[in-house]
mmCIF file of C-alpha atoms in Angstrom:
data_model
loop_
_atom_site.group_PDB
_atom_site.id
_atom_site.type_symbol
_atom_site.label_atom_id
_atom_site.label_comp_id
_atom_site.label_asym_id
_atom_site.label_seq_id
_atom_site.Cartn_x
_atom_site.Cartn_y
_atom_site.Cartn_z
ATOM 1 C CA UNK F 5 16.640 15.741 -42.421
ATOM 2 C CA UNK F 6 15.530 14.007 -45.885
ATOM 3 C CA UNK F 7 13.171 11.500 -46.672
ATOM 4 C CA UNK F 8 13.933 8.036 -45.005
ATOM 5 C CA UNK F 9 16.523 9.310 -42.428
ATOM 6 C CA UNK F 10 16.406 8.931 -38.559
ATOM 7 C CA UNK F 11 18.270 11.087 -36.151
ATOM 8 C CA UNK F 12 18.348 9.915 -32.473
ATOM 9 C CA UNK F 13 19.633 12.093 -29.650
ATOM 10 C CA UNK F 14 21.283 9.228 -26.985
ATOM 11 C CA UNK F 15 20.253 11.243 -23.779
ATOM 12 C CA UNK F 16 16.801 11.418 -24.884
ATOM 13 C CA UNK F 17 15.883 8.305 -27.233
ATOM 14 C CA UNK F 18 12.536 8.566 -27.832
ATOM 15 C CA UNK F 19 11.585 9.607 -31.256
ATOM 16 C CA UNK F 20 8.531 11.501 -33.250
ATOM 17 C CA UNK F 21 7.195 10.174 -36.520
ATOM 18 C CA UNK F 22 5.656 12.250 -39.121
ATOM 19 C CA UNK F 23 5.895 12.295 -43.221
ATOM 20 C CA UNK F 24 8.560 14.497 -44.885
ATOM 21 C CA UNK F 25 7.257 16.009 -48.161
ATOM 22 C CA UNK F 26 7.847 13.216 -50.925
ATOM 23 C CA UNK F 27 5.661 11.076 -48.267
ATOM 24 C CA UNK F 28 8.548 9.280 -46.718
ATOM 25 C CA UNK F 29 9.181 9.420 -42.958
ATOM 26 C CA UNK F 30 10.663 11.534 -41.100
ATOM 27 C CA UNK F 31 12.400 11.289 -37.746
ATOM 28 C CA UNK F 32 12.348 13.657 -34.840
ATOM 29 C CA UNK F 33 13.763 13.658 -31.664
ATOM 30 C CA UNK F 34 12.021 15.377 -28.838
ATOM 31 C CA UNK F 35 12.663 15.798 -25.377
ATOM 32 C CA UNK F 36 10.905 13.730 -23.079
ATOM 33 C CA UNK F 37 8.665 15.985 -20.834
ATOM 34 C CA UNK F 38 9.615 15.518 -16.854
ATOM 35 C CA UNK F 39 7.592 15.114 -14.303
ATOM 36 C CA UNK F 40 6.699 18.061 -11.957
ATOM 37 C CA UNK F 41 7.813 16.252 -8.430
ATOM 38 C CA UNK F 42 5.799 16.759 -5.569
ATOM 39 C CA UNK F 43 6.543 19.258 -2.758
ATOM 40 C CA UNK F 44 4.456 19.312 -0.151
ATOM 41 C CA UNK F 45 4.764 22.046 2.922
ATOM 42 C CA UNK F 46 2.840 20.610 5.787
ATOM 43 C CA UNK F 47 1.389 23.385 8.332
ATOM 44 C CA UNK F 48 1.474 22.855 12.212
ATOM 45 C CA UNK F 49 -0.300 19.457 12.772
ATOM 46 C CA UNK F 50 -2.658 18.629 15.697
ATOM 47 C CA UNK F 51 -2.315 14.848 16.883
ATOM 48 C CA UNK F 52 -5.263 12.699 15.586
ATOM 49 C CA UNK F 53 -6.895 11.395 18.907
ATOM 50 C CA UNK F 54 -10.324 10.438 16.881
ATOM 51 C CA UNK F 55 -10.473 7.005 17.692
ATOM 52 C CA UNK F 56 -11.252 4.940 14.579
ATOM 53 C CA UNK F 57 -11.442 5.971 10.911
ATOM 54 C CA UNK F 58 -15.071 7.041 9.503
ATOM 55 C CA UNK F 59 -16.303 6.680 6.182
ATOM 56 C CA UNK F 60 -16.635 9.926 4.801
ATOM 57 C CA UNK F 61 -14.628 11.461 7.534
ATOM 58 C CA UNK F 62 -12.911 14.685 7.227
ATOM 59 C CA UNK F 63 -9.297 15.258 8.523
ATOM 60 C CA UNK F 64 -7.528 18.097 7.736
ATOM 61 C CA UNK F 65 -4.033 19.451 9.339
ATOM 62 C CA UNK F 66 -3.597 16.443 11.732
ATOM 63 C CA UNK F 67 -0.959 13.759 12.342
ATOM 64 C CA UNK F 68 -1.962 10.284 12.668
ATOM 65 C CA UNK F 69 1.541 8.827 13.982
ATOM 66 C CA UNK F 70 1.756 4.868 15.432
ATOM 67 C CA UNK F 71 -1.749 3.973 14.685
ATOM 68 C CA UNK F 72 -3.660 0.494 13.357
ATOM 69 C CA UNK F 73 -6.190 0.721 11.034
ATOM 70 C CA UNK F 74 -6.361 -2.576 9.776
ATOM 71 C CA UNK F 75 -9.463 -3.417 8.988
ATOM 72 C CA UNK F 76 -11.544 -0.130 9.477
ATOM 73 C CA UNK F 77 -13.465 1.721 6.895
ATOM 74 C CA UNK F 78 -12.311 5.534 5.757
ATOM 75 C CA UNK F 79 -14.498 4.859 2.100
ATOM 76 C CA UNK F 80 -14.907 8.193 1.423
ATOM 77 C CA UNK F 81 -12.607 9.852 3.677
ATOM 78 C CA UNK F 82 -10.258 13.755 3.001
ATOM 79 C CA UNK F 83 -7.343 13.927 4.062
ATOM 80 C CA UNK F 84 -5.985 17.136 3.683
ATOM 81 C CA UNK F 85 -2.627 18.653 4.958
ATOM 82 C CA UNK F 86 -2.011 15.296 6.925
ATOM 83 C CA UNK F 87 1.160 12.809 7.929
ATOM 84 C CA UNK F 88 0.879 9.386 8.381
ATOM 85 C CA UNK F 89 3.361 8.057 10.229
ATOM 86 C CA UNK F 90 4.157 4.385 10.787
ATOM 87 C CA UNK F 91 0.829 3.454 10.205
ATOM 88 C CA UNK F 92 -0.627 -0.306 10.275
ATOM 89 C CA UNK F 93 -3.317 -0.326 7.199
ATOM 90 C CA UNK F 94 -4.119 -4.009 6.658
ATOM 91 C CA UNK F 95 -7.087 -4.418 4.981
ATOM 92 C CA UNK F 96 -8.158 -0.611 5.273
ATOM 93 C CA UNK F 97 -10.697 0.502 3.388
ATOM 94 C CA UNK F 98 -9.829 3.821 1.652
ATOM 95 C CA UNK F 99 -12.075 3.665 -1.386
ATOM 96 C CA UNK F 100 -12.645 6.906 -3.059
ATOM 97 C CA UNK F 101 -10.725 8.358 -0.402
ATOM 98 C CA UNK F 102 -8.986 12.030 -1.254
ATOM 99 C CA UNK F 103 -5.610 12.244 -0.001
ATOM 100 C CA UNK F 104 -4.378 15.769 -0.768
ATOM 101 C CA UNK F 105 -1.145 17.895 0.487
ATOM 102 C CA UNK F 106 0.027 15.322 2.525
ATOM 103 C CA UNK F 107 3.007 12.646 3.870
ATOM 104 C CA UNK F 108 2.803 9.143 4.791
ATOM 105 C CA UNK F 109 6.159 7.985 5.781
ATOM 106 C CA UNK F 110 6.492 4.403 7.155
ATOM 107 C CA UNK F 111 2.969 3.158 6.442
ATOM 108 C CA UNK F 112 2.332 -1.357 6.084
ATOM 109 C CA UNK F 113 -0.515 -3.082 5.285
ATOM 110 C CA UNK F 114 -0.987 -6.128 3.069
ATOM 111 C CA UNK F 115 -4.786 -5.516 0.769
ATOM 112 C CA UNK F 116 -5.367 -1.605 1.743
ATOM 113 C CA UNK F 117 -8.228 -0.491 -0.247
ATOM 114 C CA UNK F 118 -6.969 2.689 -2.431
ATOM 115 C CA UNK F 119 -9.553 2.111 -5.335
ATOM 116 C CA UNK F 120 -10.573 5.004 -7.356
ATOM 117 C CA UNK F 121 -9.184 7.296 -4.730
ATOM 118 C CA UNK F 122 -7.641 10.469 -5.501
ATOM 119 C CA UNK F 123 -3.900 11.243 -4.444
ATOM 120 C CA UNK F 124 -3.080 14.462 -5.121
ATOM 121 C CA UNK F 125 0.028 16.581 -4.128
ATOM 122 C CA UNK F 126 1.173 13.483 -1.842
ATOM 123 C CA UNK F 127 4.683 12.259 -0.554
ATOM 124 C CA UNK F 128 4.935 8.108 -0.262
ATOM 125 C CA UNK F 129 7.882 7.645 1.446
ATOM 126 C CA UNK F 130 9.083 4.348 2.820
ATOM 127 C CA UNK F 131 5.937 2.264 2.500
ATOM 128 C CA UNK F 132 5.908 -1.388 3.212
ATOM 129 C CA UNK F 133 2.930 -2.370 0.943
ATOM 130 C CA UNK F 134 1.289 -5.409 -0.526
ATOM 131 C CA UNK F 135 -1.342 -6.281 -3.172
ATOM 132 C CA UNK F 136 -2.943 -1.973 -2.189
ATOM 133 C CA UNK F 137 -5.927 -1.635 -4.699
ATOM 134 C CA UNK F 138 -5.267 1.418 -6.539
ATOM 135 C CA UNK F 139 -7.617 0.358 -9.588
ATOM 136 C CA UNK F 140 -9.476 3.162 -11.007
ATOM 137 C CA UNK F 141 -7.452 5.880 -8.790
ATOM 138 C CA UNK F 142 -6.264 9.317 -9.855
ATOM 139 C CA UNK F 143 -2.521 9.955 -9.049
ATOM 140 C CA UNK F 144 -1.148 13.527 -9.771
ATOM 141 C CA UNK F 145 2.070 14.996 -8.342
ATOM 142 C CA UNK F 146 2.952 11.848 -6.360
ATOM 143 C CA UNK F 147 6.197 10.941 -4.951
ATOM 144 C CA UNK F 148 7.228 7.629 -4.370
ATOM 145 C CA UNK F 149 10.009 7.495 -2.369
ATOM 146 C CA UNK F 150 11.766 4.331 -1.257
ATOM 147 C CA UNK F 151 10.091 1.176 0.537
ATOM 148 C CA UNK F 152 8.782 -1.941 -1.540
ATOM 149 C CA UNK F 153 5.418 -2.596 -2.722
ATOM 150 C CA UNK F 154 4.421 -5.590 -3.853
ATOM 151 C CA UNK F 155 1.599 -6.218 -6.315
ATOM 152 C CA UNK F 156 0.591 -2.734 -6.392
ATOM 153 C CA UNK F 157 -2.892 -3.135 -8.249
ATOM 154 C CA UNK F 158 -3.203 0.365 -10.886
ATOM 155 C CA UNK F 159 -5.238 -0.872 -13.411
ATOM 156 C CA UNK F 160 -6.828 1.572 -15.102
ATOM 157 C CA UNK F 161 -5.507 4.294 -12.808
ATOM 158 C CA UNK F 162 -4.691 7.779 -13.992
ATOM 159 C CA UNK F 163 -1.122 8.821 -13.320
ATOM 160 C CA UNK F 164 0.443 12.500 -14.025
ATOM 161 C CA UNK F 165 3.499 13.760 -12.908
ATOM 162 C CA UNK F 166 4.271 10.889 -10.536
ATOM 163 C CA UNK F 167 8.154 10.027 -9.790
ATOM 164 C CA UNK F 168 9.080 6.274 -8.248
ATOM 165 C CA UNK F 169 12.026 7.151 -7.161
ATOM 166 C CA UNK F 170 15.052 4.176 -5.069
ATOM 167 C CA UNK F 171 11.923 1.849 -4.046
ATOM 168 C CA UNK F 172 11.034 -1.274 -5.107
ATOM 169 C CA UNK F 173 8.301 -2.558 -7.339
ATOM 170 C CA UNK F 174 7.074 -6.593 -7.683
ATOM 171 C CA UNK F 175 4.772 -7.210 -10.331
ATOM 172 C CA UNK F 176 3.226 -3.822 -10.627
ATOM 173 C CA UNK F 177 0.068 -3.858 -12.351
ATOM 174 C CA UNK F 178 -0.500 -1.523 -14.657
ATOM 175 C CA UNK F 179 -2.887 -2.480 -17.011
ATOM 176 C CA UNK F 180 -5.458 -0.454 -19.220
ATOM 177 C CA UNK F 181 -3.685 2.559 -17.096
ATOM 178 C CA UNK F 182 -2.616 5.922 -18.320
ATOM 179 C CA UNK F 183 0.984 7.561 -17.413
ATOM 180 C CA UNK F 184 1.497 10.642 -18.446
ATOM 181 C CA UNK F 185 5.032 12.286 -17.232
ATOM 182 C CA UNK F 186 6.113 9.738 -14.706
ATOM 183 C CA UNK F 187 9.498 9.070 -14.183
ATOM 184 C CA UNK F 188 11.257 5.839 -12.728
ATOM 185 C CA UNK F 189 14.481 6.975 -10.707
ATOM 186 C CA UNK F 190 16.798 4.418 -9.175
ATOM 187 C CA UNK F 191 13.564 2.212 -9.172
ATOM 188 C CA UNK F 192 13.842 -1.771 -9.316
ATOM 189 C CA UNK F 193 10.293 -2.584 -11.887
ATOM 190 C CA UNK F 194 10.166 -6.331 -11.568
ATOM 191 C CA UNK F 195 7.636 -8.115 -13.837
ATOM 192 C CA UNK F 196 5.166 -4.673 -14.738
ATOM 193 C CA UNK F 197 2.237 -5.833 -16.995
ATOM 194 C CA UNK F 198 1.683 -3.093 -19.161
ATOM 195 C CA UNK F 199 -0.994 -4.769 -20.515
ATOM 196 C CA UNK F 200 -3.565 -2.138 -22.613
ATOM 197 C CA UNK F 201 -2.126 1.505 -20.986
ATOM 198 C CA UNK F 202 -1.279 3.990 -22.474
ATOM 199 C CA UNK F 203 2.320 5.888 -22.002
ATOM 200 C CA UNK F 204 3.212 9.644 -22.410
ATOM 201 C CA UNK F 205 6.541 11.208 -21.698
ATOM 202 C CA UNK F 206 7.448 7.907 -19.491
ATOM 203 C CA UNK F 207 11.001 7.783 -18.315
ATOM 204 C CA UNK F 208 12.527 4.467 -17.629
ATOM 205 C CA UNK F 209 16.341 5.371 -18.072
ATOM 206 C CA UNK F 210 16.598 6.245 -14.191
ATOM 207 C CA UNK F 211 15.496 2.617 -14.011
ATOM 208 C CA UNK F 212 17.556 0.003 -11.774
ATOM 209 C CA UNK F 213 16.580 -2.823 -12.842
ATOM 210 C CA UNK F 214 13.553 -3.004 -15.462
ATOM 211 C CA UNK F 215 11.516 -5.832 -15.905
ATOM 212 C CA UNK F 216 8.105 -6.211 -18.294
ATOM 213 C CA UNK F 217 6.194 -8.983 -17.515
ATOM 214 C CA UNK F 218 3.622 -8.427 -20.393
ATOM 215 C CA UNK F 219 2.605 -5.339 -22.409
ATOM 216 C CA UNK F 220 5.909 -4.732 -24.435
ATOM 217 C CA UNK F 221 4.123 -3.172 -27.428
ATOM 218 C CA UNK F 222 2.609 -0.215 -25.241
ATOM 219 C CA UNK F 223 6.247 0.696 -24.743
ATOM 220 C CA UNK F 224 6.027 3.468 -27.584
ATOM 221 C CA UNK F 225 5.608 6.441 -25.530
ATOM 222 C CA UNK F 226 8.447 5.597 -22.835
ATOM 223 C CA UNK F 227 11.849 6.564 -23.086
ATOM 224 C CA UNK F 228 14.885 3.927 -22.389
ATOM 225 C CA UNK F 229 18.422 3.953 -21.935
ATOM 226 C CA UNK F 230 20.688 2.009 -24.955
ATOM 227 C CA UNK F 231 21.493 -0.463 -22.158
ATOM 228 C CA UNK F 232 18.225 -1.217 -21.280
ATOM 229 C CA UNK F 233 17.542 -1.631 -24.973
ATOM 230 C CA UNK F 234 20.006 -3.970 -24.953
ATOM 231 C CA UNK F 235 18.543 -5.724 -22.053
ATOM 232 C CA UNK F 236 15.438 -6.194 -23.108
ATOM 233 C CA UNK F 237 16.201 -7.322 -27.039
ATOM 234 C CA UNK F 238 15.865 -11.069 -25.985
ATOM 235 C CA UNK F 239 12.157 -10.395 -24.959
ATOM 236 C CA UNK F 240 11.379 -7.836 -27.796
ATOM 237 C CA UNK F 241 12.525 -10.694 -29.744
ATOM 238 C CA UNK F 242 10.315 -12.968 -28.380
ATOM 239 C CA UNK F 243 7.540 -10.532 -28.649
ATOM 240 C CA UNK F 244 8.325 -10.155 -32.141
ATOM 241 C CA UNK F 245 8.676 -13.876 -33.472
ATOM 242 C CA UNK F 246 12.362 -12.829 -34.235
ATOM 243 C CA UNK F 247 14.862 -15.585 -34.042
ATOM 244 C CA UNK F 248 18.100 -15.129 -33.442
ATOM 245 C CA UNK F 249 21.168 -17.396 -34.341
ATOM 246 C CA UNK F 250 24.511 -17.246 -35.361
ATOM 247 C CA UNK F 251 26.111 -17.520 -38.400
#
């Protein structure tokens, strides 16, 4: 390609700047990098019969299956080879909790207390979630798999190789947070603040329905569809100062 020209693969949309040799720019497409999905291959399980959560505890092969937590305190807590199965965690605290090699399928809870807690090598399926405080908490190989969680609190989180994949997502906060290789599949994103994080090899074209609330400029290291470009000109030209009017 010569100075000044653009190329732009449609399946892949995103596009690498750099200077061509009479210092003009130059256009590259690359392929946006996917996620590495999570697959995790529980061993035989022993049935949690421990009572209440500790902080600090250590659990490690067992099944916690139609229990409340609301309101105890794991701070601390491993969790390692575990399911969690229709779970109550209202108001749990799980602060710097490690969650790794596990499943929770089916868990609620309205303010559960994720912050700077590490998830790694975990399966989120159906979860019935609102306002969880992940702030500050390491996500890597995560799988979130249907469900709705509302206000979902990631602010300055670190995300890598995460996939939200047919759940929903209200006002998602992901601000000051980095995503590196996280895909959106058949998601619905309604009114994410982007606010201050930093994207890498993001992939919104599997996108339902997507919806930035704030944060449109951090965009530059996500890829979209051409209809979701289309979608979202009205607020890029908003963001922009750009009026638009007819002729």
């Amino acid at each position: 390609m010569g100075s000044g020209t653009s190329a732009v693969n449609p399946q892949v949309g995103a596009i690498v700047r750099g200077r061509g040799h009479h210092g003009g720019m130059v256009h590259r497409t690359r392929v946006v990098k996917a996620a590495r999905r999570a697959e995790v291959r529980l061993p035989e399980l022993v049935g949690f019969t421990g009572g209440e959560l500790t902080p600090d505890g250590d659990y490690d092969g067992l099944e916690f299956r139609d229990l409340d937590f609301a309101g105890q305190d794991g701070a601390g807590a491993r969790f390692m080879d575990c399911a969690l199965t229709s779970c109550a965690l209202d108001e749990t605290g799980l602060r710097h909790a490690r969650v790794l090699d596990s499943v929770l399928t089916g868990i609620r809870g309205v303010g559960t207390d994720l912050a700077e807690a590490t998830l790694r090598d975990v399966e989120l399926v159906d979860a019935r979630l609102g306002g969880a405080q992940l702030h500050g908490a390491v996500l890597e190989r995560v799988l979130v798999r249907g469900g709705k969680i509302d206000y979902l609190n990631l602010r300055n989180a670190r995300l890598k190789d995460v996939v939200f994949e047919s759940c929903v997502l209200v006002e998602p906060d992901f601000g000051g947070a980095r995503l590196e290789r996280v895909a959106f599949a058949d998601c619905v994103l309604k009114g994410a603040d982007l606010t201050a994080a930093t994207l890498v090899d993001v992939d919104l074209r599997g996108a339902a329905e997507l919806d930035v609330a704030r944060g449109l400029d951090r965009l530059s290291g996500a890829v979209i569809s051409h209809a979701q470009l289309l979608d979202l000109a009205p607020v890029l030209a908003a963001e922009m100062g750009l009026r638009v009017a007819e002729v």
